[in-house]
PDB file of C-alpha atoms in Angstrom:
ATOM      1  CA  MET A 293      -1.846  -1.603   7.512  1.00 45.00           C
ATOM      2  CA  THR A 294      -0.243  -4.819   6.136  1.00 58.00           C
ATOM      3  CA  GLU A 295      -0.033  -7.356   8.887  1.00 89.00           C
ATOM      4  CA  ARG A 296       3.365  -8.973   9.556  1.00 96.00           C
ATOM      5  CA  TYR A 297       3.535 -12.491  10.915  1.00 98.00           C
ATOM      6  CA  PHE A 298       6.537 -13.358  13.042  1.00 98.00           C
ATOM      7  CA  PHE A 299       7.017 -17.213  12.995  1.00 97.00           C
ATOM      8  CA  ASP A 300       8.748 -19.242  15.658  1.00 95.00           C
ATOM      9  CA  THR A 301      10.463 -22.496  14.737  1.00 94.00           C
ATOM     10  CA  ASP A 302       7.750 -24.840  15.813  1.00 93.00           C
ATOM     11  CA  CYS A 303       4.892 -23.221  14.018  1.00 96.00           C
ATOM     12  CA  LEU A 304       6.833 -22.862  10.740  1.00 97.00           C
ATOM     13  CA  SER A 305       8.346 -26.456  11.056  1.00 96.00           C
ATOM     14  CA  ALA A 306       4.746 -27.822  11.400  1.00 96.00           C
ATOM     15  CA  PHE A 307       4.206 -26.876   7.844  1.00 98.00           C
ATOM     16  CA  LEU A 308       7.625 -27.544   6.577  1.00 98.00           C
ATOM     17  CA  TRP A 309       7.730 -31.189   7.926  1.00 96.00           C
ATOM     18  CA  VAL A 310       4.596 -32.129   6.044  1.00 97.00           C
ATOM     19  CA  ARG A 311       5.517 -30.150   2.878  1.00 97.00           C
ATOM     20  CA  LYS A 312       2.699 -27.643   3.152  1.00 98.00           C
ATOM     21  CA  GLU A 313       4.494 -24.443   3.316  1.00 98.00           C
ATOM     22  CA  CYS A 314       2.714 -23.459   0.157  1.00 97.00           C
ATOM     23  CA  ILE A 315      -0.350 -22.696   2.373  1.00 98.00           C
ATOM     24  CA  LEU A 316       1.760 -20.082   4.174  1.00 98.00           C
ATOM     25  CA  ALA A 317       2.924 -18.621   0.843  1.00 97.00           C
ATOM     26  CA  LYS A 318      -0.696 -18.402  -0.377  1.00 98.00           C
ATOM     27  CA  LEU A 319      -2.055 -16.855   2.860  1.00 97.00           C
ATOM     28  CA  TYR A 320       0.827 -14.535   3.820  1.00 97.00           C
ATOM     29  CA  ALA A 321       3.049 -13.909   0.890  1.00 95.00           C
ATOM     30  CA  GLY A 322       5.581 -11.114   1.576  1.00 96.00           C
ATOM     31  CA  LYS A 323       4.243 -10.829   5.152  1.00 97.00           C
ATOM     32  CA  ILE A 324       6.182 -13.600   6.895  1.00 98.00           C
ATOM     33  CA  ILE A 325       9.105 -12.514   9.094  1.00 97.00           C
ATOM     34  CA  LEU A 326      11.504 -15.093  10.216  1.00 97.00           C
ATOM     35  CA  PRO A 327      13.740 -14.056  13.201  1.00 98.00           C
ATOM     36  CA  SER A 328      17.339 -14.809  12.406  1.00 97.00           C
ATOM     37  CA  GLN A 329      17.282 -17.025  15.546  1.00 96.00           C
ATOM     38  CA  VAL A 330      14.611 -19.102  13.842  1.00 96.00           C
ATOM     39  CA  TYR A 331      16.583 -19.431  10.631  1.00 97.00           C
ATOM     40  CA  GLY A 332      19.533 -20.479  12.673  1.00 96.00           C
ATOM     41  CA  GLU A 333      17.605 -23.229  14.393  1.00 95.00           C
ATOM     42  CA  LEU A 334      16.428 -24.479  11.095  1.00 96.00           C
ATOM     43  CA  GLN A 335      19.921 -24.989   9.850  1.00 94.00           C
ATOM     44  CA  LYS A 336      20.146 -28.169  11.856  1.00 94.00           C
ATOM     45  CA  GLU A 337      17.683 -29.645   9.339  1.00 95.00           C
ATOM     46  CA  PRO A 338      19.005 -28.852   5.823  1.00 95.00           C
ATOM     47  CA  HIS A 339      15.971 -30.219   3.950  1.00 95.00           C
ATOM     48  CA  LEU A 340      13.682 -27.800   5.968  1.00 96.00           C
ATOM     49  CA  LEU A 341      16.152 -24.965   5.432  1.00 97.00           C
ATOM     50  CA  ALA A 342      15.994 -25.562   1.742  1.00 97.00           C
ATOM     51  CA  ARG A 343      12.236 -25.033   1.763  1.00 97.00           C
ATOM     52  CA  VAL A 344      12.664 -21.883   3.861  1.00 98.00           C
ATOM     53  CA  ASP A 345      15.189 -20.606   1.311  1.00 97.00           C
ATOM     54  CA  ALA A 346      12.762 -21.389  -1.529  1.00 97.00           C
ATOM     55  CA  LEU A 347      10.033 -19.296   0.282  1.00 97.00           C
ATOM     56  CA  LYS A 348      12.689 -16.546   0.702  1.00 97.00           C
ATOM     57  CA  THR A 349      13.691 -16.578  -2.952  1.00 96.00           C
ATOM     58  CA  GLY A 350      10.078 -16.493  -3.958  1.00 96.00           C
ATOM     59  CA  GLY A 351       9.409 -13.418  -1.874  1.00 96.00           C
ATOM     60  CA  SER A 352       7.083 -15.083   0.666  1.00 96.00           C
ATOM     61  CA  LEU A 353       9.288 -14.507   3.624  1.00 97.00           C
ATOM     62  CA  ARG A 354      12.302 -12.603   4.859  1.00 97.00           C
ATOM     63  CA  VAL A 355      14.794 -13.146   7.522  1.00 98.00           C
ATOM     64  CA  GLU A 356      15.269 -10.294   9.920  1.00 98.00           C
ATOM     65  CA  SER A 357      17.685  -9.676  12.834  1.00 97.00           C
ATOM     66  CA  MET A 358      17.478  -7.552  16.023  1.00 97.00           C
ATOM     67  CA  ALA A 359      20.191  -4.978  16.579  1.00 96.00           C
ATOM     68  CA  ALA A 360      22.412  -5.673  19.675  1.00 94.00           C
ATOM     69  CA  GLY A 361      21.498  -3.213  22.362  1.00 94.00           C
ATOM     70  CA  SER A 362      18.028  -2.433  20.915  1.00 96.00           C
ATOM     71  CA  VAL A 363      14.954  -2.473  23.077  1.00 96.00           C
ATOM     72  CA  GLU A 364      13.605  -5.534  21.351  1.00 96.00           C
ATOM     73  CA  TYR A 365      16.968  -7.344  21.788  1.00 97.00           C
ATOM     74  CA  GLU A 366      16.895  -6.470  25.536  1.00 96.00           C
ATOM     75  CA  ASP A 367      13.428  -7.964  25.635  1.00 96.00           C
ATOM     76  CA  TYR A 368      14.769 -11.155  23.867  1.00 96.00           C
ATOM     77  CA  LEU A 369      17.608 -11.447  26.355  1.00 96.00           C
ATOM     78  CA  LYS A 370      15.244 -11.092  29.316  1.00 96.00           C
ATOM     79  CA  MET A 371      13.024 -13.936  28.010  1.00 96.00           C
ATOM     80  CA  THR A 372      15.968 -16.299  27.219  1.00 96.00           C
ATOM     81  CA  LYS A 373      18.337 -15.489  30.137  1.00 95.00           C
ATOM     82  CA  LYS A 374      16.661 -13.659  33.115  1.00 91.00           C
ATOM     83  CA  PRO A 375      12.865 -13.646  32.915  1.00 91.00           C
ATOM     84  CA  GLU A 376      10.648 -12.064  35.640  1.00 89.00           C
ATOM     85  CA  ASN A 377      10.421 -14.007  38.876  1.00 90.00           C
ATOM     86  CA  GLY A 378       8.254 -17.066  38.490  1.00 89.00           C
ATOM     87  CA  VAL A 379       8.414 -16.991  34.779  1.00 91.00           C
ATOM     88  CA  ARG A 380      10.300 -19.768  32.973  1.00 92.00           C
ATOM     89  CA  VAL A 381      13.071 -19.157  30.435  1.00 94.00           C
ATOM     90  CA  ILE A 382      11.841 -19.700  26.962  1.00 94.00           C
ATOM     91  CA  GLY A 383      13.456 -20.782  23.570  1.00 93.00           C
ATOM     92  CA  ARG A 384      15.262 -18.380  21.293  1.00 94.00           C
ATOM     93  CA  GLY A 385      12.776 -18.744  18.476  1.00 94.00           C
ATOM     94  CA  GLU A 386       9.797 -18.018  20.696  1.00 95.00           C
ATOM     95  CA  ALA A 387      11.547 -15.184  22.387  1.00 96.00           C
ATOM     96  CA  ALA A 388      12.675 -13.570  19.149  1.00 97.00           C
ATOM     97  CA  GLY A 389       9.197 -13.824  17.643  1.00 96.00           C
ATOM     98  CA  ILE A 390       7.690 -12.245  20.854  1.00 97.00           C
ATOM     99  CA  ALA A 391      10.196  -9.414  20.991  1.00 97.00           C
ATOM    100  CA  MET A 392       9.883  -8.615  17.199  1.00 97.00           C
ATOM    101  CA  ALA A 393       6.129  -8.900  17.090  1.00 97.00           C
ATOM    102  CA  ARG A 394       5.823  -6.552  20.244  1.00 96.00           C
ATOM    103  CA  ARG A 395       8.209  -3.852  19.208  1.00 95.00           C
ATOM    104  CA  ARG A 396       7.690  -3.920  15.442  1.00 96.00           C
ATOM    105  CA  GLY A 397       3.911  -4.611  15.573  1.00 94.00           C
ATOM    106  CA  GLY A 398       2.555  -7.782  14.068  1.00 95.00           C
ATOM    107  CA  ILE A 399       1.163 -11.231  14.794  1.00 97.00           C
ATOM    108  CA  LEU A 400       3.200 -14.010  16.554  1.00 97.00           C
ATOM    109  CA  ALA A 401       2.740 -17.373  14.825  1.00 97.00           C
ATOM    110  CA  SER A 402       3.558 -20.030  17.528  1.00 95.00           C
ATOM    111  CA  ASN A 403       2.095 -23.369  18.660  1.00 92.00           C
ATOM    112  CA  ASN A 404       3.976 -23.222  22.019  1.00 88.00           C
ATOM    113  CA  MET A 405       1.209 -21.853  24.249  1.00 87.00           C
ATOM    114  CA  ARG A 406       2.966 -22.900  27.388  1.00 85.00           C
ATOM    115  CA  ASP A 407       5.959 -20.726  26.620  1.00 85.00           C
ATOM    116  CA  ILE A 408       4.326 -17.761  25.070  1.00 90.00           C
ATOM    117  CA  SER A 409       1.028 -17.272  27.037  1.00 92.00           C
ATOM    118  CA  PHE A 410       2.568 -15.134  29.775  1.00 94.00           C
ATOM    119  CA  TYR A 411       4.155 -12.698  27.187  1.00 95.00           C
ATOM    120  CA  VAL A 412       1.161 -12.752  24.748  1.00 95.00           C
ATOM    121  CA  ASN A 413      -1.266 -11.820  27.587  1.00 95.00           C
ATOM    122  CA  LYS A 414       1.169  -9.345  29.277  1.00 95.00           C
ATOM    123  CA  TYR A 415       1.931  -7.391  26.022  1.00 94.00           C
ATOM    124  CA  LYS A 416      -1.322  -8.104  24.274  1.00 96.00           C
ATOM    125  CA  ILE A 417       0.343  -9.510  21.246  1.00 96.00           C
ATOM    126  CA  PRO A 418      -1.938 -11.003  18.639  1.00 96.00           C
ATOM    127  CA  HIS A 419      -1.043 -14.550  17.897  1.00 95.00           C
ATOM    128  CA  ILE A 420      -2.051 -17.425  15.792  1.00 96.00           C
ATOM    129  CA  THR A 421      -1.326 -21.174  15.763  1.00 96.00           C
ATOM    130  CA  ALA A 422      -0.877 -23.871  12.968  1.00 96.00           C
ATOM    131  CA  GLY A 423      -4.572 -24.673  13.705  1.00 96.00           C
ATOM    132  CA  ASP A 424      -5.566 -21.102  13.164  1.00 96.00           C
ATOM    133  CA  ILE A 425      -3.697 -20.966   9.958  1.00 97.00           C
ATOM    134  CA  LEU A 426      -5.389 -24.131   8.648  1.00 97.00           C
ATOM    135  CA  CYS A 427      -8.792 -22.709   9.501  1.00 96.00           C
ATOM    136  CA  GLU A 428      -7.926 -19.535   7.587  1.00 96.00           C
ATOM    137  CA  ALA A 429      -6.749 -21.676   4.648  1.00 97.00           C
ATOM    138  CA  MET A 430      -9.954 -23.559   4.714  1.00 96.00           C
ATOM    139  CA  ASP A 431     -12.052 -20.330   4.931  1.00 94.00           C
ATOM    140  CA  ALA A 432     -10.049 -18.976   1.972  1.00 96.00           C
ATOM    141  CA  GLY A 433     -10.752 -22.122  -0.069  1.00 96.00           C
ATOM    142  CA  ILE A 434      -7.125 -23.162  -0.172  1.00 98.00           C
ATOM    143  CA  ILE A 435      -7.905 -26.585   1.599  1.00 97.00           C
ATOM    144  CA  SER A 436     -10.895 -28.508   2.406  1.00 97.00           C
ATOM    145  CA  GLU A 437     -11.803 -29.855   5.833  1.00 96.00           C
ATOM    146  CA  ALA A 438     -10.725 -33.373   4.739  1.00 97.00           C
ATOM    147  CA  GLU A 439      -7.356 -31.970   3.510  1.00 98.00           C
ATOM    148  CA  GLY A 440      -7.035 -30.196   6.812  1.00 97.00           C
ATOM    149  CA  ASN A 441      -7.582 -33.450   8.662  1.00 98.00           C
ATOM    150  CA  THR A 442      -4.948 -35.110   6.577  1.00 98.00           C
ATOM    151  CA  ILE A 443      -2.372 -32.324   7.082  1.00 98.00           C
ATOM    152  CA  TRP A 444      -3.223 -32.347  10.802  1.00 97.00           C
ATOM    153  CA  SER A 445      -2.637 -36.117  11.106  1.00 97.00           C
ATOM    154  CA  ASN A 446       0.657 -35.725   9.168  1.00 97.00           C
ATOM    155  CA  MET A 447       1.739 -32.958  11.591  1.00 96.00           C
ATOM    156  CA  ILE A 448       1.018 -35.178  14.614  1.00 95.00           C
ATOM    157  CA  HIS A 449       2.756 -38.074  12.846  1.00 93.00           C
ATOM    158  CA  ARG A 450       5.810 -35.742  12.605  1.00 92.00           C
ATOM    159  CA  ARG A 451       5.657 -35.141  16.361  1.00 87.00           C
ATOM    160  CA  ARG A 452       4.124 -31.702  16.232  1.00 89.00           C
ATOM    161  CA  LYS A 453       2.202 -31.016  19.441  1.00 88.00           C
ATOM    162  CA  LEU A 454      -1.301 -30.009  18.606  1.00 90.00           C
ATOM    163  CA  PRO A 455      -4.256 -29.515  20.982  1.00 91.00           C
ATOM    164  CA  THR A 456      -6.768 -31.846  19.542  1.00 93.00           C
ATOM    165  CA  ALA A 457      -6.734 -35.237  17.665  1.00 93.00           C
ATOM    166  CA  THR A 458      -8.105 -33.966  14.427  1.00 96.00           C
ATOM    167  CA  PHE A 459      -8.417 -30.669  12.538  1.00 97.00           C
ATOM    168  CA  SER A 460     -12.196 -31.011  12.688  1.00 96.00           C
ATOM    169  CA  ASP A 461     -12.003 -31.275  16.442  1.00 94.00           C
ATOM    170  CA  TYR A 462      -9.820 -28.179  16.499  1.00 95.00           C
ATOM    171  CA  ARG A 463     -12.354 -26.199  14.438  1.00 93.00           C
ATOM    172  CA  GLN A 464     -15.186 -27.372  16.652  1.00 90.00           C
ATOM    173  CA  LYS A 465     -13.409 -26.591  19.817  1.00 87.00           C
ATOM    174  CA  PHE A 466     -11.442 -23.432  19.115  1.00 80.00           C
ATOM    175  CA  ARG A 467     -13.116 -21.710  16.176  1.00 69.00           C
ATOM    176  CA  ILE A 468     -16.592 -21.732  17.714  1.00 57.00           C
ATOM    177  CA  GLN A 469     -15.122 -20.183  20.842  1.00 49.00           C
ATOM    178  CA  ALA A 470     -13.367 -17.571  18.843  1.00 47.00           C
ATOM    179  CA  ASP A 471     -16.554 -16.751  16.839  1.00 48.00           C
ATOM    180  CA  SER A 472     -18.671 -16.435  20.032  1.00 40.00           C
TER     181      SER A 472
END
Protein backbone atom coordinates (compact mmCIF):
# COMPACT_ATOMS: atom_id res chain seq x y z
CA MET A 1 0.00 0.00 0.00
CA THR A 2 1.20 3.49 -0.81
CA GLU A 3 1.55 5.50 2.37
CA ARG A 4 -0.09 8.88 2.60
CA TYR A 5 1.37 11.67 4.69
CA PHE A 6 -1.05 14.09 6.35
CA PHE A 7 0.87 17.28 7.14
CA ASP A 8 -0.07 19.86 9.73
CA THR A 9 0.85 23.51 9.32
CA ASP A 10 3.91 23.54 11.57
CA CYS A 11 5.65 20.55 10.02
CA LEU A 12 5.08 21.72 6.45
CA SER A 13 6.01 25.31 7.35
CA ALA A 14 9.33 24.16 8.80
CA PHE A 15 10.36 23.22 5.26
CA LEU A 16 8.59 26.10 3.51
CA TRP A 17 10.21 28.81 5.67
CA VAL A 18 13.71 27.56 4.81
CA ARG A 19 12.85 26.93 1.15
CA LYS A 20 13.50 23.20 1.40
CA GLU A 21 10.10 21.84 0.37
CA CYS A 22 11.98 20.12 -2.48
CA ILE A 23 13.00 17.51 0.11
CA LEU A 24 9.34 16.68 0.69
CA ALA A 25 8.72 16.48 -3.06
CA LYS A 26 11.64 14.08 -3.52
CA LEU A 27 10.66 11.82 -0.64
CA TYR A 28 6.86 11.86 -0.83
CA ALA A 29 5.80 13.03 -4.31
CA GLY A 30 2.12 12.32 -4.80
CA LYS A 31 1.72 11.07 -1.23
CA ILE A 32 1.36 14.39 0.62
CA ILE A 33 -2.15 15.25 1.77
CA LEU A 34 -2.79 18.75 3.03
CA PRO A 35 -6.02 19.10 5.00
CA SER A 36 -8.01 22.11 3.77
CA GLN A 37 -7.66 23.61 7.27
CA VAL A 38 -3.88 23.64 6.87
CA TYR A 39 -4.16 25.17 3.41
CA GLY A 40 -6.41 27.85 4.92
CA GLU A 41 -3.89 28.62 7.68
CA LEU A 42 -1.15 29.04 5.08
CA GLN A 43 -3.18 31.70 3.26
CA LYS A 44 -2.00 34.12 5.97
CA GLU A 45 1.51 33.84 4.46
CA PRO A 46 1.18 34.38 0.67
CA HIS A 47 4.83 33.52 -0.05
CA LEU A 48 4.43 30.14 1.70
CA LEU A 49 1.11 29.53 -0.03
CA ALA A 50 2.80 30.14 -3.40
CA ARG A 51 5.27 27.34 -2.62
CA VAL A 52 2.43 25.03 -1.60
CA ASP A 53 0.62 25.85 -4.83
CA ALA A 54 3.79 24.99 -6.77
CA LEU A 55 3.95 21.61 -5.01
CA LYS A 56 0.28 21.12 -5.81
CA THR A 57 0.74 22.01 -9.48
CA GLY A 58 3.73 19.67 -9.68
CA GLY A 59 1.67 16.79 -8.31
CA SER A 60 3.62 16.41 -5.07
CA LEU A 61 0.67 17.23 -2.85
CA ARG A 62 -3.06 17.60 -2.90
CA VAL A 63 -5.47 19.47 -0.67
CA GLU A 64 -8.35 17.42 0.72
CA SER A 65 -11.40 18.31 2.79
CA MET A 66 -13.52 16.44 5.29
CA ALA A 67 -17.23 16.14 4.61
CA ALA A 68 -19.36 17.89 7.22
CA GLY A 69 -21.07 15.28 9.36
CA SER A 70 -18.56 12.54 8.50
CA VAL A 71 -16.95 10.49 11.27
CA GLU A 72 -13.57 12.13 10.67
CA TYR A 73 -15.19 15.57 10.82
CA GLU A 74 -16.83 14.66 14.12
CA ASP A 75 -13.39 13.59 15.42
CA TYR A 76 -12.01 16.93 14.24
CA LEU A 77 -14.74 18.88 16.04
CA LYS A 78 -14.14 16.99 19.28
CA MET A 79 -10.43 17.80 19.20
CA THR A 80 -10.95 21.49 18.39
CA LYS A 81 -14.08 22.21 20.44
CA LYS A 82 -14.88 19.60 23.11
CA PRO A 83 -12.07 17.15 23.82
CA GLU A 84 -12.25 14.44 26.45
CA ASN A 85 -12.00 15.56 30.08
CA GLY A 86 -8.44 16.49 30.95
CA VAL A 87 -7.37 16.84 27.31
CA ARG A 88 -6.65 20.27 25.89
CA VAL A 89 -8.21 21.73 22.75
CA ILE A 90 -5.77 21.54 19.83
CA GLY A 91 -5.30 23.57 16.67
CA ARG A 92 -7.30 23.05 13.50
CA GLY A 93 -4.32 21.89 11.44
CA GLU A 94 -3.21 19.27 13.94
CA ALA A 95 -6.78 18.08 14.51
CA ALA A 96 -7.51 17.78 10.79
CA GLY A 97 -4.29 15.85 10.21
CA ILE A 98 -5.04 13.48 13.09
CA ALA A 99 -8.65 12.89 12.03
CA MET A 100 -7.71 12.25 8.41
CA ALA A 101 -4.71 10.03 9.19
CA ARG A 102 -6.82 8.01 11.61
CA ARG A 103 -9.87 7.52 9.41
CA ARG A 104 -8.19 7.34 5.99
CA GLY A 105 -5.09 5.48 7.05
CA GLY A 106 -1.75 7.19 6.77
CA ILE A 107 1.06 8.88 8.59
CA LEU A 108 0.70 12.14 10.51
CA ALA A 109 3.51 14.65 9.90
CA SER A 110 3.62 17.00 12.89
CA ASN A 111 6.25 18.60 15.11
CA ASN A 112 3.77 19.55 17.81
CA MET A 113 4.20 16.56 20.12
CA ARG A 114 2.54 18.34 23.05
CA ASP A 115 -0.73 18.64 21.13
CA ILE A 116 -0.71 15.35 19.23
CA SER A 117 0.76 12.82 21.68
CA PHE A 118 -2.52 11.95 23.40
CA TYR A 119 -4.27 11.20 20.10
CA VAL A 120 -1.30 9.50 18.41
CA ASN A 121 -1.04 7.13 21.38
CA LYS A 122 -4.78 6.62 21.80
CA TYR A 123 -5.44 5.84 18.13
CA LYS A 124 -2.01 4.34 17.38
CA ILE A 125 -1.44 6.73 14.49
CA PRO A 126 1.99 6.49 12.86
CA HIS A 127 3.69 9.87 12.87
CA ILE A 128 6.86 11.63 11.78
CA THR A 129 8.46 14.98 12.55
CA ALA A 130 10.65 17.36 10.55
CA GLY A 131 13.64 15.65 12.20
CA ASP A 132 12.49 12.23 11.00
CA ILE A 133 12.00 13.61 7.50
CA LEU A 134 15.52 15.05 7.45
CA CYS A 135 16.89 11.70 8.67
CA GLU A 136 15.02 9.93 5.88
CA ALA A 137 16.37 12.45 3.37
CA MET A 138 19.90 11.80 4.59
CA ASP A 139 19.39 8.03 4.44
CA ALA A 140 18.13 8.44 0.85
CA GLY A 141 21.19 10.50 -0.13
CA ILE A 142 19.15 13.67 -0.73
CA ILE A 143 21.08 15.66 1.89
CA SER A 144 24.31 15.20 3.83
CA GLU A 145 24.54 15.48 7.60
CA ALA A 146 26.18 18.89 7.19
CA GLU A 147 23.30 20.05 4.99
CA GLY A 148 20.88 18.66 7.58
CA ASN A 149 22.59 20.74 10.27
CA THR A 150 22.32 23.88 8.11
CA ILE A 151 18.63 23.24 7.40
CA TRP A 152 18.02 22.55 11.11
CA SER A 153 19.77 25.77 12.13
CA ASN A 154 17.74 27.73 9.58
CA MET A 155 14.51 26.17 10.89
CA ILE A 156 15.41 27.22 14.44
CA HIS A 157 16.28 30.70 13.16
CA ARG A 158 12.77 30.82 11.65
CA ARG A 159 11.36 30.05 15.11
CA ARG A 160 10.51 26.42 14.47
CA LYS A 161 10.50 24.57 17.78
CA LEU A 162 12.79 21.57 17.44
CA PRO A 163 13.81 19.15 20.21
CA THR A 164 17.60 19.50 19.93
CA ALA A 165 20.13 22.21 19.08
CA THR A 166 21.43 20.47 15.95
CA PHE A 167 20.36 17.87 13.42
CA SER A 168 23.34 15.74 14.46
CA ASP A 169 22.09 15.83 18.06
CA TYR A 170 18.62 14.79 16.86
CA ARG A 171 20.04 11.85 14.92
CA GLN A 172 22.09 10.79 17.93
CA LYS A 173 19.26 11.11 20.44
CA PHE A 174 16.20 9.97 18.50
CA ARG A 175 17.35 7.78 15.63
CA ILE A 176 19.49 5.53 17.78
CA GLN A 177 16.50 5.06 20.12
CA ALA A 178 14.27 4.26 17.13
CA ASP A 179 16.76 1.73 15.77
CA SER A 180 17.12 -0.05 19.13
